[in-house]
Short mmCIF file of C-alpha atoms and ligand atoms in Angstrom, two decimals:
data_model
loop_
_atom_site.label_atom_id
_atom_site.label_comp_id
_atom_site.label_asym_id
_atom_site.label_seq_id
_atom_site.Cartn_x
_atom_site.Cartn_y
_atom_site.Cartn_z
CA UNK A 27 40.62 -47.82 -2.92
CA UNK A 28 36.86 -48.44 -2.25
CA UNK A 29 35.03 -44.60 -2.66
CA UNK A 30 36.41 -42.59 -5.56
CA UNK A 31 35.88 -39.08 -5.87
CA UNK A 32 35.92 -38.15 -9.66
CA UNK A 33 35.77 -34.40 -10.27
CA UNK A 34 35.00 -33.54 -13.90
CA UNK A 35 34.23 -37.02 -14.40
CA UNK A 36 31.38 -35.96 -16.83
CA UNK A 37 34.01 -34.78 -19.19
CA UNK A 38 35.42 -36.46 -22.40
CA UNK A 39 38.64 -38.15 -20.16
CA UNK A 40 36.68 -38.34 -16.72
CA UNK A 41 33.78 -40.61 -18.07
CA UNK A 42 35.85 -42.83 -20.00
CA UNK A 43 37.92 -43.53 -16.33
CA UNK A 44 34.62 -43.91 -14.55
CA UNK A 45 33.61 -46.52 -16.90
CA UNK A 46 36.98 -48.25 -16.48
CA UNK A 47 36.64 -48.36 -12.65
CA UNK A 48 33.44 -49.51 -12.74
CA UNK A 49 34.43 -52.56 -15.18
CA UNK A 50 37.89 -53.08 -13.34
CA UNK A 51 37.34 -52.39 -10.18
CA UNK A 52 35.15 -52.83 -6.92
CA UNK A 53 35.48 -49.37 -6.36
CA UNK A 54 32.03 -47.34 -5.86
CA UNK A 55 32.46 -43.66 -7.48
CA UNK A 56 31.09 -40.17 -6.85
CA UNK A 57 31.35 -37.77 -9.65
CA UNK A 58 31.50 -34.15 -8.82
CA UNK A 59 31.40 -32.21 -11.96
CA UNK A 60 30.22 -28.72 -12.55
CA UNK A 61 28.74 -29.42 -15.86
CA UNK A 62 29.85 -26.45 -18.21
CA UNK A 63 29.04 -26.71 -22.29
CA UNK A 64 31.77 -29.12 -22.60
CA UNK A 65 30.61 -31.90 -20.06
CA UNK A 66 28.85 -35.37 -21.61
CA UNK A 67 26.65 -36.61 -18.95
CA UNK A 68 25.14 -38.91 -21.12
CA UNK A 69 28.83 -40.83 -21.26
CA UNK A 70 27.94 -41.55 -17.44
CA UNK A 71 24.25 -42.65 -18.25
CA UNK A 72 25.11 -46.51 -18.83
CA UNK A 73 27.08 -46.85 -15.66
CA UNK A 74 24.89 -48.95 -13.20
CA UNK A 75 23.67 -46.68 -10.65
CA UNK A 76 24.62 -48.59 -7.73
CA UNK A 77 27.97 -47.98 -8.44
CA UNK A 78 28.40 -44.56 -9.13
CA UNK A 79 26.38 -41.39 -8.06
CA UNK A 80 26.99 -37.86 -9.50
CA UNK A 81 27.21 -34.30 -7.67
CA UNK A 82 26.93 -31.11 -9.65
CA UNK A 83 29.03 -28.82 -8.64
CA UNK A 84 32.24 -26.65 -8.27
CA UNK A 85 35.53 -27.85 -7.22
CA UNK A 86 36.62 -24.53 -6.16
CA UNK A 87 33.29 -24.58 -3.98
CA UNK A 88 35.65 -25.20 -0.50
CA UNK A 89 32.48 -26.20 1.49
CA UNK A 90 31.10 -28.70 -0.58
CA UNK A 91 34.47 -30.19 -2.14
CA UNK A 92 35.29 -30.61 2.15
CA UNK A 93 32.50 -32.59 2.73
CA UNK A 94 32.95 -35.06 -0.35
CA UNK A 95 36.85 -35.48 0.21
CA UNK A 96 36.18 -36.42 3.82
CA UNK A 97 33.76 -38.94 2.47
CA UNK A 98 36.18 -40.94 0.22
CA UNK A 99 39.83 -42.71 0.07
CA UNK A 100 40.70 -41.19 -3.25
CA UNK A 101 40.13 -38.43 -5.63
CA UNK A 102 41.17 -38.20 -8.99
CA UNK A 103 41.28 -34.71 -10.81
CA UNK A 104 39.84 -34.21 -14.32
CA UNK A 105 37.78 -30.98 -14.00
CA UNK A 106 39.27 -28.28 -15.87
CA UNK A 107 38.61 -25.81 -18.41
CA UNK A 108 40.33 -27.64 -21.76
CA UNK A 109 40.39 -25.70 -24.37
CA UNK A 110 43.32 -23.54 -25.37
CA UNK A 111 41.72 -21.53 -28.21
CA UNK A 112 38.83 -20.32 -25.47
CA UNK A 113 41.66 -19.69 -23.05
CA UNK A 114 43.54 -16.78 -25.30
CA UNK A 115 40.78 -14.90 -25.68
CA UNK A 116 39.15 -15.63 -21.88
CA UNK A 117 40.88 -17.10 -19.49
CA UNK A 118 39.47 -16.25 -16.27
CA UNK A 119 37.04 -19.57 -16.13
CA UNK A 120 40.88 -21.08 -16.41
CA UNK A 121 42.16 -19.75 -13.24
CA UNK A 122 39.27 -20.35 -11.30
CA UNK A 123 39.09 -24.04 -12.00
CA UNK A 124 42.35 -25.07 -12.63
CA UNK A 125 44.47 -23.12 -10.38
CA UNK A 126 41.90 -21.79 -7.78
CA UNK A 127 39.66 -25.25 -7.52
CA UNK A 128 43.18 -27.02 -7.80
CA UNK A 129 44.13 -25.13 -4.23
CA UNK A 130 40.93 -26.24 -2.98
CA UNK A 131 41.08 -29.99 -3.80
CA UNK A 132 44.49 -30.20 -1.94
CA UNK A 133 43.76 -28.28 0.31
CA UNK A 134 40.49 -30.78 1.26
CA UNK A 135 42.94 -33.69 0.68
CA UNK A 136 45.36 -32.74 2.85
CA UNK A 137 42.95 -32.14 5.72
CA UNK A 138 41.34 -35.57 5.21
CA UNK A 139 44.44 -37.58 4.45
CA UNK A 140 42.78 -38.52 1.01
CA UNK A 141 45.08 -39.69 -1.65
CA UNK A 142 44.64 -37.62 -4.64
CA UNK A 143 45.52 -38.31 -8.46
CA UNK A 144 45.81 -34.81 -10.55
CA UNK A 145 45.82 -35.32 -13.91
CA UNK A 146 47.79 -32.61 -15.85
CA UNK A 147 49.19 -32.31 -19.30
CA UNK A 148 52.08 -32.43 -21.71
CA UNK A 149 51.70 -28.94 -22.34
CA UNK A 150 53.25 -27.73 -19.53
CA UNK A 151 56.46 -28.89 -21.17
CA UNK A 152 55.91 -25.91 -23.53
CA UNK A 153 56.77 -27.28 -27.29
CA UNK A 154 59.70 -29.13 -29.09
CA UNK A 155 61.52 -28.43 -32.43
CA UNK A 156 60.45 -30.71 -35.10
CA UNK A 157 63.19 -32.46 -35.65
CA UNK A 158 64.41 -32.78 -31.46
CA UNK A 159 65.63 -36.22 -30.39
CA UNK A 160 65.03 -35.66 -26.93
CA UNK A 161 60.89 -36.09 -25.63
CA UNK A 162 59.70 -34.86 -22.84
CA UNK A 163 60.10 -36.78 -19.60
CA UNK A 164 59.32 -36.27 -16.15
CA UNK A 165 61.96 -34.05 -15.19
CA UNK A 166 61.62 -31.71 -18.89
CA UNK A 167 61.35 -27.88 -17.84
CA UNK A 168 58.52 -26.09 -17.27
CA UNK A 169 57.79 -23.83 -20.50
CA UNK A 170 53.87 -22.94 -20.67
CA UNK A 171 53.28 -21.13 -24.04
CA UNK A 172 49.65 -20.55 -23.52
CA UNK A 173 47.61 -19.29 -20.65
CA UNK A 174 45.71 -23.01 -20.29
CA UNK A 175 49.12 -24.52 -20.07
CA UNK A 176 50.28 -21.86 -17.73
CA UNK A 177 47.21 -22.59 -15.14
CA UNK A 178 47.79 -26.34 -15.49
CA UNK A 179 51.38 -25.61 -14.96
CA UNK A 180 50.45 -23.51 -12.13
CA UNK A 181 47.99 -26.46 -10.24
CA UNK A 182 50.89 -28.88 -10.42
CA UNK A 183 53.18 -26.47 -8.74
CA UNK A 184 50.38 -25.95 -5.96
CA UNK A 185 50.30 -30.15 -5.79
CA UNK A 186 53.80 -30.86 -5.38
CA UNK A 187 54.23 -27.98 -3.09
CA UNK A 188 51.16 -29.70 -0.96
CA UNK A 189 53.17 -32.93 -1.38
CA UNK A 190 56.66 -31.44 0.20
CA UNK A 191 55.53 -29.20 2.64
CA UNK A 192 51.62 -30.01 4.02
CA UNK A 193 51.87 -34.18 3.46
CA UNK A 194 49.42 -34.80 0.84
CA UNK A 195 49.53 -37.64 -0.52
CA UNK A 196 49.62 -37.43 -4.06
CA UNK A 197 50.94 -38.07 -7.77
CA UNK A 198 50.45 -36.27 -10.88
CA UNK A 199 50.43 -37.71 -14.79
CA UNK A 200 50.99 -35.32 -17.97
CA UNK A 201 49.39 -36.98 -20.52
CA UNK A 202 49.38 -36.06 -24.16
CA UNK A 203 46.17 -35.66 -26.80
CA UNK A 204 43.63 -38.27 -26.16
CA UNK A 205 41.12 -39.43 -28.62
CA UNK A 206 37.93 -41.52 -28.49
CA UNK A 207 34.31 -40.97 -28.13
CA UNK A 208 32.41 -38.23 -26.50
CA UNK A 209 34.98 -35.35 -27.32
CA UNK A 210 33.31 -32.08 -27.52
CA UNK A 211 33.37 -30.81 -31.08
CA UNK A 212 35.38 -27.76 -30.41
CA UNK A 213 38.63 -30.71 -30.50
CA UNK A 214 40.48 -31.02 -33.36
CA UNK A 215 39.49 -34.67 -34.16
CA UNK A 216 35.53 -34.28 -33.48
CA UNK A 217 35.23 -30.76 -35.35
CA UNK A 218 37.43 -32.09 -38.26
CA UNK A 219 35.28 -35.74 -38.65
CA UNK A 220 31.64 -33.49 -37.86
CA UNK A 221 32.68 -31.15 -40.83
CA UNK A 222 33.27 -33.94 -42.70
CA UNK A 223 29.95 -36.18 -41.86
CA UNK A 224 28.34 -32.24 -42.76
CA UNK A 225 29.74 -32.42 -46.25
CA UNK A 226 32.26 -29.39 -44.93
CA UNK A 227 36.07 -29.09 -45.51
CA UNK A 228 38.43 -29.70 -42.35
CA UNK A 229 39.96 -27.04 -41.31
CA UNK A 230 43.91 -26.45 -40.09
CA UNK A 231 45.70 -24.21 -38.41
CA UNK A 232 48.38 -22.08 -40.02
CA UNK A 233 50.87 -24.42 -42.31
CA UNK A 234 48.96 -27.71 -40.81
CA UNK A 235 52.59 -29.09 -40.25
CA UNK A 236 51.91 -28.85 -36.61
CA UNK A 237 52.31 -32.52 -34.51
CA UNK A 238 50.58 -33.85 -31.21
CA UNK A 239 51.23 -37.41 -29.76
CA UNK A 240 48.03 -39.39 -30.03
CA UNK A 241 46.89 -41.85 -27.40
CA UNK A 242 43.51 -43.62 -26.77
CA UNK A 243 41.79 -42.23 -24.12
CA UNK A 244 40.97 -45.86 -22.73
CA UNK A 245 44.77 -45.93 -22.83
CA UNK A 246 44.80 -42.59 -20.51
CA UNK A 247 42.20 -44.36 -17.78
CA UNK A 248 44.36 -47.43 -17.76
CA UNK A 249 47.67 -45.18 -17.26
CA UNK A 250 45.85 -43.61 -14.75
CA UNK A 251 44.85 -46.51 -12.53
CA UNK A 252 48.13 -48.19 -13.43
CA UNK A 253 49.46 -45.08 -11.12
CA UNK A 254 46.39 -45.09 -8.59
CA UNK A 255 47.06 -48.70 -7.90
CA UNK A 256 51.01 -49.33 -8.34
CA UNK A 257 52.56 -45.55 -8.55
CA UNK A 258 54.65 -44.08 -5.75
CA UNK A 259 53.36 -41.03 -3.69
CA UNK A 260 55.29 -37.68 -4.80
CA UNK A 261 55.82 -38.72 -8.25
CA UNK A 262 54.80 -37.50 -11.74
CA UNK A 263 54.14 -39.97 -14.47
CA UNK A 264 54.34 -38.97 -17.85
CA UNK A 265 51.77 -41.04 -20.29
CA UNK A 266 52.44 -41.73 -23.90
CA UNK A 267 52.18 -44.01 -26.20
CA UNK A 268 54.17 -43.61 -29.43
CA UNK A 269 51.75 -41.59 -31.48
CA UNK A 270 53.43 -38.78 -32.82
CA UNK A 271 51.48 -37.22 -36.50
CA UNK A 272 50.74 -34.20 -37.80
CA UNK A 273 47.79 -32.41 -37.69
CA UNK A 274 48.08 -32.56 -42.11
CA UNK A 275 48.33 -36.16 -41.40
CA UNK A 276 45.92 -37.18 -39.90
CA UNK A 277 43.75 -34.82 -41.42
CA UNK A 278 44.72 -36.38 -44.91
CA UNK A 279 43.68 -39.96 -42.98
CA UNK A 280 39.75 -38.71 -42.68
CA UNK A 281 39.89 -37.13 -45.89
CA UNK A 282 40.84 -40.26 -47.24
CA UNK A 283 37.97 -42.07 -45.53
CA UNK A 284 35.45 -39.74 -46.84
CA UNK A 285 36.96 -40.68 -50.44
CA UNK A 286 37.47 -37.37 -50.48
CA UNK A 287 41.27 -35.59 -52.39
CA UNK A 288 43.96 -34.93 -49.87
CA UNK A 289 43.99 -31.54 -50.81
CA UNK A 290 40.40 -30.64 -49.84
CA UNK A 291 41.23 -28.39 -46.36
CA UNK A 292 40.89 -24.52 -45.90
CA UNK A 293 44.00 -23.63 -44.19
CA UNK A 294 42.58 -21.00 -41.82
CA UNK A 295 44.19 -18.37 -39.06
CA UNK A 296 46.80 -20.09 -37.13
CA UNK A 297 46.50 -20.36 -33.02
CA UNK A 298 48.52 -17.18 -32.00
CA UNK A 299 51.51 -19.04 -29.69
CA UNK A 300 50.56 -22.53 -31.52
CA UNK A 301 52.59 -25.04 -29.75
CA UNK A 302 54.71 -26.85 -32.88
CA UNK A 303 55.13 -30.35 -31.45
CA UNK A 304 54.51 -32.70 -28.27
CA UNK A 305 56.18 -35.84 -28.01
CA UNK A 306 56.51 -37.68 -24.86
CA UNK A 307 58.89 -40.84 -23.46
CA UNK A 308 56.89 -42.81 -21.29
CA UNK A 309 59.24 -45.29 -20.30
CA UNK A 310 59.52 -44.63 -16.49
CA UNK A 311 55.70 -45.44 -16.98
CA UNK A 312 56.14 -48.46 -18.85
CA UNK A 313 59.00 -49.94 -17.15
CA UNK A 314 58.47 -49.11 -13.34
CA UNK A 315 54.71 -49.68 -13.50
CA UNK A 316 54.46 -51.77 -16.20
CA UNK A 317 52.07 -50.05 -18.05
CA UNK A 318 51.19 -50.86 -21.80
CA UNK A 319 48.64 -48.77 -24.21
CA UNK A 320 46.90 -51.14 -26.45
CA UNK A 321 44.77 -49.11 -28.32
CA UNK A 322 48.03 -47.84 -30.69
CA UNK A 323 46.63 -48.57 -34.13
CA UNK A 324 45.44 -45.05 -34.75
CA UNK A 325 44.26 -45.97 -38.90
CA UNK A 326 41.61 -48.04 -37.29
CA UNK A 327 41.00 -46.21 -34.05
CA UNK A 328 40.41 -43.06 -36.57
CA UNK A 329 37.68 -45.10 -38.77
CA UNK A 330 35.95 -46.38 -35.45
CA UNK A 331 35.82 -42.89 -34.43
CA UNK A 332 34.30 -41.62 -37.33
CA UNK A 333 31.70 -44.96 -37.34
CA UNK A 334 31.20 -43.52 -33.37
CA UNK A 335 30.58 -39.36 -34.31
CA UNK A 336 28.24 -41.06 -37.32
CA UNK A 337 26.39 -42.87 -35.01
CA UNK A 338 25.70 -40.28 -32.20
CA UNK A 339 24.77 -37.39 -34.31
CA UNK A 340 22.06 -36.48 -31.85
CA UNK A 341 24.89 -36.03 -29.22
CA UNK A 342 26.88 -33.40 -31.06
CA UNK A 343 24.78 -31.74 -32.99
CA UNK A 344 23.38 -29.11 -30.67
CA UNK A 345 26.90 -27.74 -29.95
CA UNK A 346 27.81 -27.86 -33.82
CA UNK A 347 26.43 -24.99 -34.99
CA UNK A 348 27.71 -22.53 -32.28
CA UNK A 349 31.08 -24.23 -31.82
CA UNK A 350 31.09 -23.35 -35.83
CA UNK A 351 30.65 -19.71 -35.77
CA UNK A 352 32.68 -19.05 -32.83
CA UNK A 353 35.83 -20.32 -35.05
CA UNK A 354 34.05 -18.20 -37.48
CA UNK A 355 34.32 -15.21 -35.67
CA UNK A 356 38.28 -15.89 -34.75
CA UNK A 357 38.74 -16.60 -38.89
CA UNK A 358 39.35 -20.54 -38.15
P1 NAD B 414 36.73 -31.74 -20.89
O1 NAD B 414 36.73 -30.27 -21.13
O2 NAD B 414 36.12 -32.66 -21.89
O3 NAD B 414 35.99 -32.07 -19.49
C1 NAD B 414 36.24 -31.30 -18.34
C2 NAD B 414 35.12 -31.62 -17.35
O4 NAD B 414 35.39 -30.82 -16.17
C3 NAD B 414 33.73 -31.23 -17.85
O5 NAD B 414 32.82 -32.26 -17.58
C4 NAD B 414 33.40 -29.97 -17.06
O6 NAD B 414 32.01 -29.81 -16.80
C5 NAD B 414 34.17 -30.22 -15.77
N1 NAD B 414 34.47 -28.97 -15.05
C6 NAD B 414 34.94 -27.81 -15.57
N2 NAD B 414 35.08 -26.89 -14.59
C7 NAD B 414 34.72 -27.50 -13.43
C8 NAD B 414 34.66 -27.07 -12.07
N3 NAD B 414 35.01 -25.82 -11.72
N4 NAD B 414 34.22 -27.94 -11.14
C9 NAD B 414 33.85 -29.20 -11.49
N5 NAD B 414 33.89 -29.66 -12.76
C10 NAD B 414 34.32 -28.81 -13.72
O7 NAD B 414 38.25 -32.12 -20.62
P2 NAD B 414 39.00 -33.49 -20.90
O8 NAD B 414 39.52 -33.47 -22.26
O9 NAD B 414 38.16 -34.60 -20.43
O10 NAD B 414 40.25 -33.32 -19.91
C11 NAD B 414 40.23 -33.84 -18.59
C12 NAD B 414 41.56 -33.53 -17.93
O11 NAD B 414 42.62 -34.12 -18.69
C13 NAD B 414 41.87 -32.03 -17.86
O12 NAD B 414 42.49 -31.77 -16.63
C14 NAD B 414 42.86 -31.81 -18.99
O13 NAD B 414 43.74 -30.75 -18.70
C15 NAD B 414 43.59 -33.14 -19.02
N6 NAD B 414 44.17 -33.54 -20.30
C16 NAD B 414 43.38 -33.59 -21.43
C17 NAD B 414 43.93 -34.02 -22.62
C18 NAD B 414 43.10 -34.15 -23.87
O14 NAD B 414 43.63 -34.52 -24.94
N7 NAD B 414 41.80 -33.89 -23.84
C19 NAD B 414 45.27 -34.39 -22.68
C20 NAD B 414 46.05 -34.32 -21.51
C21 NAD B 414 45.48 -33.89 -20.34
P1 TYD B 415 43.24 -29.28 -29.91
O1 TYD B 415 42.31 -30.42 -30.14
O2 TYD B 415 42.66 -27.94 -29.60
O3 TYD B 415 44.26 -29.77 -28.78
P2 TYD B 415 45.62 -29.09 -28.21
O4 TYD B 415 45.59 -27.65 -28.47
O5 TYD B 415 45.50 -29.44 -26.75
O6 TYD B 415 46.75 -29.81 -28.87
O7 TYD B 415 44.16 -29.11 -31.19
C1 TYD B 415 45.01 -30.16 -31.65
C2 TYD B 415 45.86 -29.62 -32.78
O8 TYD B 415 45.02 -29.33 -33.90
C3 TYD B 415 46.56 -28.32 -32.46
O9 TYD B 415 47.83 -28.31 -33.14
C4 TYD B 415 45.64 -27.26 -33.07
C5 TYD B 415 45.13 -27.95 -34.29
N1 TYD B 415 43.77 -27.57 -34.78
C6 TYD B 415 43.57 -27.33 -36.16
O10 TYD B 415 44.52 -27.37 -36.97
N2 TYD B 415 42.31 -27.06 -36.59
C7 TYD B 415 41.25 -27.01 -35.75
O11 TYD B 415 40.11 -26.75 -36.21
C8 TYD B 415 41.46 -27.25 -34.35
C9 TYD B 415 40.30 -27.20 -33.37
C10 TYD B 415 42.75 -27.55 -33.90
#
């Protein structure tokens, strides 16, 4: 694995891997990102620039994504459209990058024999009862409740499709909500811990009782190369790593470092089709590939975060305002 082509590797996830490579690997990196509102380019800036050069542009842009697979070994996936809230009201962006610039990466691939890594999410799994035993897994049904889930549901189809029936030469990972620096404030974590360093009250959705699986996202980017370097071709790696709270939760663990009451949240309009609970069993991960999250105690990974969105106020605070009163304008 010597050239690495990282598309939305400007983004919150995509940086954080490129920044792993470069400190774990030889390999030397292109990123090809198209730079929308929620890409951090400045995440990239430190990276030495021998290493790792940076494209703009579109991944469903067949010309241009052709000439940059046939210039690498590998290409990991990252670019998408993210956000699920932006997604119910407007989801065409959605389809064009994640299903339509999906075809056109393995499409690319396959013509250039490139390995490719497509990173996908838990939420294709649709959502599980509070109090279900079973996790998802690997081989969990398909239930997409929302139209982002549906077009990343829709991409991994169009991989493992490629995979059967054209060769590519590829694996997939559904991973479940990252956190760490350089998360666009629109995220639950960032808006909640901006609001906060602004004096505001966090805000939840609906009842708040709502639960995601929390995992580093320097966790993610080792998963991730785990599977680049030791994962079998045509399989799907889920990546977890224990972190199951609710959205009252950890909202209650902020307040808390704010010394402010555990009561002081506006519960606002819930997400119509909100997805109750994610929970995922990574232990084909774990015990085929060996893989092992470190970054797992989320009290202090929280209170570095909120040192982190403190400390790089200059970062988010152009997107703060607007990111505010679109919420505003949906009631949340
Ligand atoms: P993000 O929104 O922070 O970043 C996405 C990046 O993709 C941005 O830099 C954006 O400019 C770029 N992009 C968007 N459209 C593009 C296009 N057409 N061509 C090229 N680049 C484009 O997202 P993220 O949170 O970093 O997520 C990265 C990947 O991980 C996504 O595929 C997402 O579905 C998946 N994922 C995210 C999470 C999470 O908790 N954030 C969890 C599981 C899976
Ligand atoms: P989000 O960060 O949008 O990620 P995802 O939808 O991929 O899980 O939201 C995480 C959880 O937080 C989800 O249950 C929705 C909830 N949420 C709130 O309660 N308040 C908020 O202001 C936001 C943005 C999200």
């Amino acid at each position: 694995m010597e050239r690495v082509l990282v598309t939305g590797g400007a983004g919150f996830i995509g940086a954080n891997f490129c920044r792993f490579l470069i400190d774990h690997t030889d390999a030397s990196l292109t990123v090809l990102d198209k730079m929308t509102y929620a890409a951090a380019p400045e995440a990239l800036a430190p990276l030495p620039a021998g290493r790792i050069s940076v494209v703009v542009g579109d991944i469903a842009d067949p010309d241009l994504v052709g000439r940059l697979v046939g210039d690498h070994d590998t290409v990991v996936n990252f670019a998408a459209e993210s956000h699920n809230d932006t997604a119910l009201s407007d989801a065409g962006s959605f389809v064009a990058t994640n299903l339509v610039g999906t075809y056109v990466l393995v499409e690319a691939a396959t013509r250039a024999g490139c390995r490719l890594h497509h990173v996908s999410t838990d939420e294709v799994y649709g959502d599980l009862a509070l109090d279900e035993q079973q996790r998802f897994t690997e081989s969990s049904p398909y239930r997409p409740s929302s139209p982002y889930a549906a077009t990343k549901a829709g991409a991994d189809h169009l991989v493992r499709a490629w995979v059967r029936s054209r060769g590519l030469r590829a694996t997939i990972s559904h991973c479940s909500n990252n956190l760490g620096p350089w998360q666009h404030v629109e995220k639950f974590l960032p808006r909640q811990i901006t609001n906060l360093l602004d004096g505001r009250r966090p805000r939840l959705y609906g009842d708040g009782r709502h639960v995601r699986d929390w995992i580093h996202v320097e966790d993610h980017s080792s998963a991730v190369w785990t599977i680049l370097d030791r994962g079998r071709i045509g399989e799907t790696y889920v990546i977890g790593a224990d972190g199951e709270h609710s959205n009252r939760d950890l909202v209650g663990v902020l307040l808390a470092a704010f010394d402010r009451p555990p009561d002081d949240v506006d519960f606002v309009a819930d997400r119509p089709g909100h997805d109750l609970r994610y929970a995922l069993d990574a232990t084909k991960l774990r015990t085929e590939l060996g893989w092992i999250p470190q970054r797992t105690d989320l009290a202090r990974e929280l209170s570095a975060l909120i040192d982190w969105y403190r400390d790089h106020e200059s970062w988010w605070r152009p997107a703060k305002a607007a990111t505010e009163a679109a919420y505003a304008a949906r009631g949340q």
